[in-house]
Amino acid sequence: MDANGHANGSSPHEVREHDVLIIGAGGAGLRAAVAATERGLSVGVVTKSLLGKAHTVMAEGGIAASLGNVDPADGWQTHFKDTLKSGKFINNWRMAELFSKEAPDRVYELEQWGALFNRTAEGKISQRPFGAHTYRRLCHVGDRTGLELIRTMQEKVLATDTQVYMETAVTKLFKNSEGRVVGALAYTRETGKFIHFKTKAVVLATGGWGRIYKVTSNSWEGTGDGAVLAYDAGAELVDMEMVQFHPTGMVWPPGVRGLLVTEGVRGEGGLLRNSKGERYMERYDKERMELSSRDVVARANYTEVQEGRGSPHGGVFLDITHLGYRGIMKKLPTMHEQFLKLADIDISKEPMEVFPTIHYTMGGVKVDPETCATNVPGLFAAGEVAGGLHGANRLGGNSLSDLLVFGRRAGMGAAEYVKSNGYSTEIREEELNAEKKRVMAPLEKREGENPYKIQQELQETMMEHANLMRNEDSLKEGLGKVLALKDRLPNIGVGGSTLFNPGWHTAQDVRHLIQISEIIIRCALERTERRGAQWRLDYDGPDEELGRVNLISKKDQQGEVGIEKREIPPMPEHLAKLFEEGE
Amino acid sequence: MSDSAAEQKGMASKAHAEVHSDEEATLEGKSYRLKIFRGDAEGGKEVEYEIEAIEGMVVLDAVLKIQAEQANDLAVRWNCKAAHCGSCSAEINGRPKLLCKTRVEEYEGQEIRVHPIRAFPVIKDLVSDVSWNYGVSAQIQPFTTSEQAPFTMYEEDVERLYEPKKCIECFMCQDVCHVLRTHHKHPEFAGPRFFVRSQWLEMHPKDEGNRLQFLKEGRGGVQLCNITKCCSEVCPVGIHITDNSIIPLKERVADEYYDPAKWLMRKIRGRRNGSSNGNGGTRSTHARAGIRTNG
């Protein structure tokens, strides 16, 4: 099984072979692994962290699926319509259709595998209200639904033959002479050993890229590796300008700035007030108030602070005291603990201070809705790294069901592809060696720029120039800064060895962060309108023309970011009809 | 900002009467000193670092600040920074702690010595090799049922499962458990974390599996626990591991193995009785998933 590349003096590597290699072990990656393993294939899962620590664990509020357990009128049609309305109709409607139809099955499947949700009086899975969902739709267990999902999937995967490579990061995808993705280079974080994965298909399930911003609810892992691996391999990305600002992140103390305060707080009746005590949401969305869509609430919170009606630490007040201690310990125990421990606030007695935090990336790798295949043969993507389902704004709770619906489809899609294709997984030795050399460069250079410093400058640049309110001049200035940082990448040098060296790992990640930031800013410059999360102050409102297109970015012949406006195909009648009936 | 208006409404909270911004948050002239273990499997030593103090900072903030500014290669695990993921377990002054949940000011006037968790082999600095735990987990019979979801289950049926299911796998209970830490019984003892997991599985109203053989005769080794409750004391999510997981499991094992009637039944019918899934006691739940962390 093992071989190495010692021959010409480059670093040695191990070879591992799988039918399907899955990159990422969050909800989507693990669901894909189960699907592909069930079809009798050899599956490898690579994760940058330990198993069960993926960002899925941070999802608190719940998983959206139209079970109709508390509101029997709910059905896939309403979930579909809510998803498209919230996404401002640039969503991929076929993805949204599959998603809303299949989400209930995926929830029941979790229950079948041992997941436990809060119950209704009738003994069914309980569902709570959430922003811009017409009905009470979020299946949940307190405020730790993501933990329940990841642990259930983790234990499911542990009981299969799937091989999990923990604390291992992929740096490049390889293609064979036919242009099919047939491998990847990875290093283990523990020792820095290289692994050449020979595989017939790759599923990207690497999550988002919130780490391009300073104030984010994302962990260190959210560096957009999958999007850049795909982009470098020639895949198309869709609507990369769409970045979700969650309305409620913590603001104090500084160390926890950006930490998520679940939308479940508003779902359970939490009220937003400014320093004057006004429930200001009535000025932004009188009908839905605190439970308006995330883009609207985030802009409202931002505006209140901008206009001088903020809280002492520059946020707004979120008050859940009406639930009382017992109610809070039942419905929001994690939030209670988080504020008490980290901010000395007892949320059963006093309001929280909150401000928007970068939370989720709607844009991502463009995929075929049925199979999650990209335009590059052998390359699949699912979960946050994929784009299309959420359009210009994601509904809370839609992410967890997205992971399972499309994780499963990607696993099946990859399995079908592997079974119906025969081809070589051989690649040119020089390509492998060149990549190993590139990855080792910061360690060999030793003295050089600090990768953390570059990461920090990038995060500050994106905060300043590509935040939730944008304009052309500022975006252009930001682009200039990002490109200047890109030029500094070769100067990075880190000390220490390959033994668990976070400086060296950051040197790899920061390249991804910079590439993604460049693409986001370029797309944000192209979409000259206000739509969902993309809010251009220098344009008045939504643009009808732009409402009919997706922005597709792809690496062009010169290796630069090429952007194409691609017409969204018209909705078929059975879907279009849904909007006529209810409106 | 209109603080007065907020106060009139009773909204300004006690902890932050004054206005702060990011820049103002550094505590003027104040610094913290941390002694951090630097080394690997071969050995190592404490290295002292000094950083400027920032209001409300947790030990993880301090460690990451040192990593970014003074020691880029300082190894530490972390993910969510919100005590939801259990990655950043380490020992502060000899006590296991989640670094993201421990405020530096708790140690005012004391030394702050940060070490990796010690019940498992050190890889480097604050990172230990916890992969053993995943191997143990893979040997526990997973949730097993012949019923088809959606299940009808009432709150009162499942209420006691919420507590063990809160586990974030920080492995701090494993770190303090004498059976592992002092007596190194890793090959024959699963540790508190996996008694917690076994408990919810055993008590799930729809589960038909049986883990008593694993717990008693397999590598569970629940009888080795002498209920010192060290695990319960360190659990960051407040699971009463000893009282609610280990003791009930010990009782079930005792019931199964030391009730003379059941003992006789087992001799006659094989290892288990009352098996509803036809696997009897002979079903082995071997580790099937391969877990690799190492180089």
Tab-separated table of N, CA and C in Angstrom, chain B residues 202 210-217 221-223 246-259 262 266:
chain	number	residue	atom	x	y	z
B	202	GLU	N	-28.233	2.227	26.354
B	202	GLU	CA	-28.950	1.210	27.128
B	202	GLU	C	-30.330	1.703	27.554
B	210	ASN	N	-27.478	-4.732	23.414
B	210	ASN	CA	-27.115	-5.067	24.781
B	210	ASN	C	-25.615	-4.910	24.932
B	211	ARG	N	-25.244	-4.033	25.838
B	211	ARG	CA	-23.823	-3.714	26.002
B	211	ARG	C	-23.279	-4.196	27.336
B	212	LEU	N	-24.081	-5.015	28.026
B	212	LEU	CA	-23.637	-5.431	29.374
B	212	LEU	C	-22.427	-6.354	29.282
B	213	GLN	N	-22.424	-7.201	28.282
B	213	GLN	CA	-21.276	-8.087	28.127
B	213	GLN	C	-20.003	-7.276	27.840
B	214	PHE	N	-20.164	-6.281	26.977
B	214	PHE	CA	-19.038	-5.389	26.686
B	214	PHE	C	-18.553	-4.717	27.972
B	215	LEU	N	-19.515	-4.249	28.759
B	215	LEU	CA	-19.158	-3.498	29.965
B	215	LEU	C	-18.498	-4.381	31.017
B	216	LYS	N	-18.946	-5.639	31.096
B	216	LYS	CA	-18.438	-6.520	32.145
B	216	LYS	C	-17.261	-7.353	31.667
B	217	GLU	N	-17.451	-8.050	30.558
B	217	GLU	CA	-16.430	-9.007	30.137
B	217	GLU	C	-15.562	-8.479	29.007
B	221	GLY	N	-15.035	-2.857	31.186
B	221	GLY	CA	-14.385	-2.889	32.493
B	221	GLY	C	-15.014	-1.993	33.531
B	222	VAL	N	-16.345	-1.867	33.493
B	222	VAL	CA	-16.995	-0.903	34.390
B	222	VAL	C	-16.734	-1.225	35.861
B	223	GLN	N	-16.469	-2.509	36.164
B	223	GLN	CA	-16.233	-2.880	37.565
B	223	GLN	C	-14.937	-2.279	38.107
B	246	ILE	N	-22.531	5.785	35.515
B	246	ILE	CA	-21.745	4.616	35.933
B	246	ILE	C	-22.506	3.736	36.929
B	247	ILE	N	-23.100	4.357	37.948
B	247	ILE	CA	-23.779	3.533	38.962
B	247	ILE	C	-24.950	2.749	38.357
B	248	PRO	N	-25.815	3.411	37.541
B	248	PRO	CA	-26.877	2.606	36.909
B	248	PRO	C	-26.338	1.465	36.050
B	249	LEU	N	-25.230	1.684	35.369
B	249	LEU	CA	-24.666	0.606	34.545
B	249	LEU	C	-24.124	-0.513	35.439
B	250	LYS	N	-23.462	-0.125	36.517
B	250	LYS	CA	-22.965	-1.137	37.457
B	250	LYS	C	-24.129	-1.965	38.001
B	251	GLU	N	-25.238	-1.287	38.272
B	251	GLU	CA	-26.410	-2.009	38.792
B	251	GLU	C	-26.940	-2.995	37.759
B	252	ARG	N	-26.979	-2.543	36.516
B	252	ARG	CA	-27.476	-3.442	35.467
B	252	ARG	C	-26.570	-4.647	35.311
B	253	VAL	N	-25.257	-4.388	35.372
B	253	VAL	CA	-24.307	-5.488	35.244
B	253	VAL	C	-24.491	-6.462	36.407
B	254	ALA	N	-24.635	-5.903	37.622
B	254	ALA	CA	-24.799	-6.748	38.806
B	254	ALA	C	-26.058	-7.589	38.678
B	255	ASP	N	-27.128	-6.936	38.238
B	255	ASP	CA	-28.391	-7.617	38.032
B	255	ASP	C	-28.242	-8.787	37.082
B	256	GLU	N	-27.543	-8.530	36.001
B	256	GLU	CA	-27.403	-9.510	34.934
B	256	GLU	C	-26.482	-10.657	35.363
B	257	TYR	N	-25.394	-10.296	36.041
B	257	TYR	CA	-24.354	-11.294	36.278
B	257	TYR	C	-24.413	-11.958	37.642
B	258	TYR	N	-24.997	-11.266	38.614
B	258	TYR	CA	-24.908	-11.822	39.964
B	258	TYR	C	-26.265	-12.253	40.526
B	259	ASP	N	-27.311	-12.062	39.754
B	259	ASP	CA	-28.605	-12.615	40.137
B	259	ASP	C	-28.534	-14.111	39.811
B	262	LYS	N	-30.541	-15.414	36.856
B	262	LYS	CA	-30.054	-14.964	35.550
B	262	LYS	C	-28.734	-15.649	35.204
B	266	ARG	N	-28.099	-17.781	31.881
B	266	ARG	CA	-27.027	-17.449	30.943
B	266	ARG	C	-26.226	-18.693	30.617
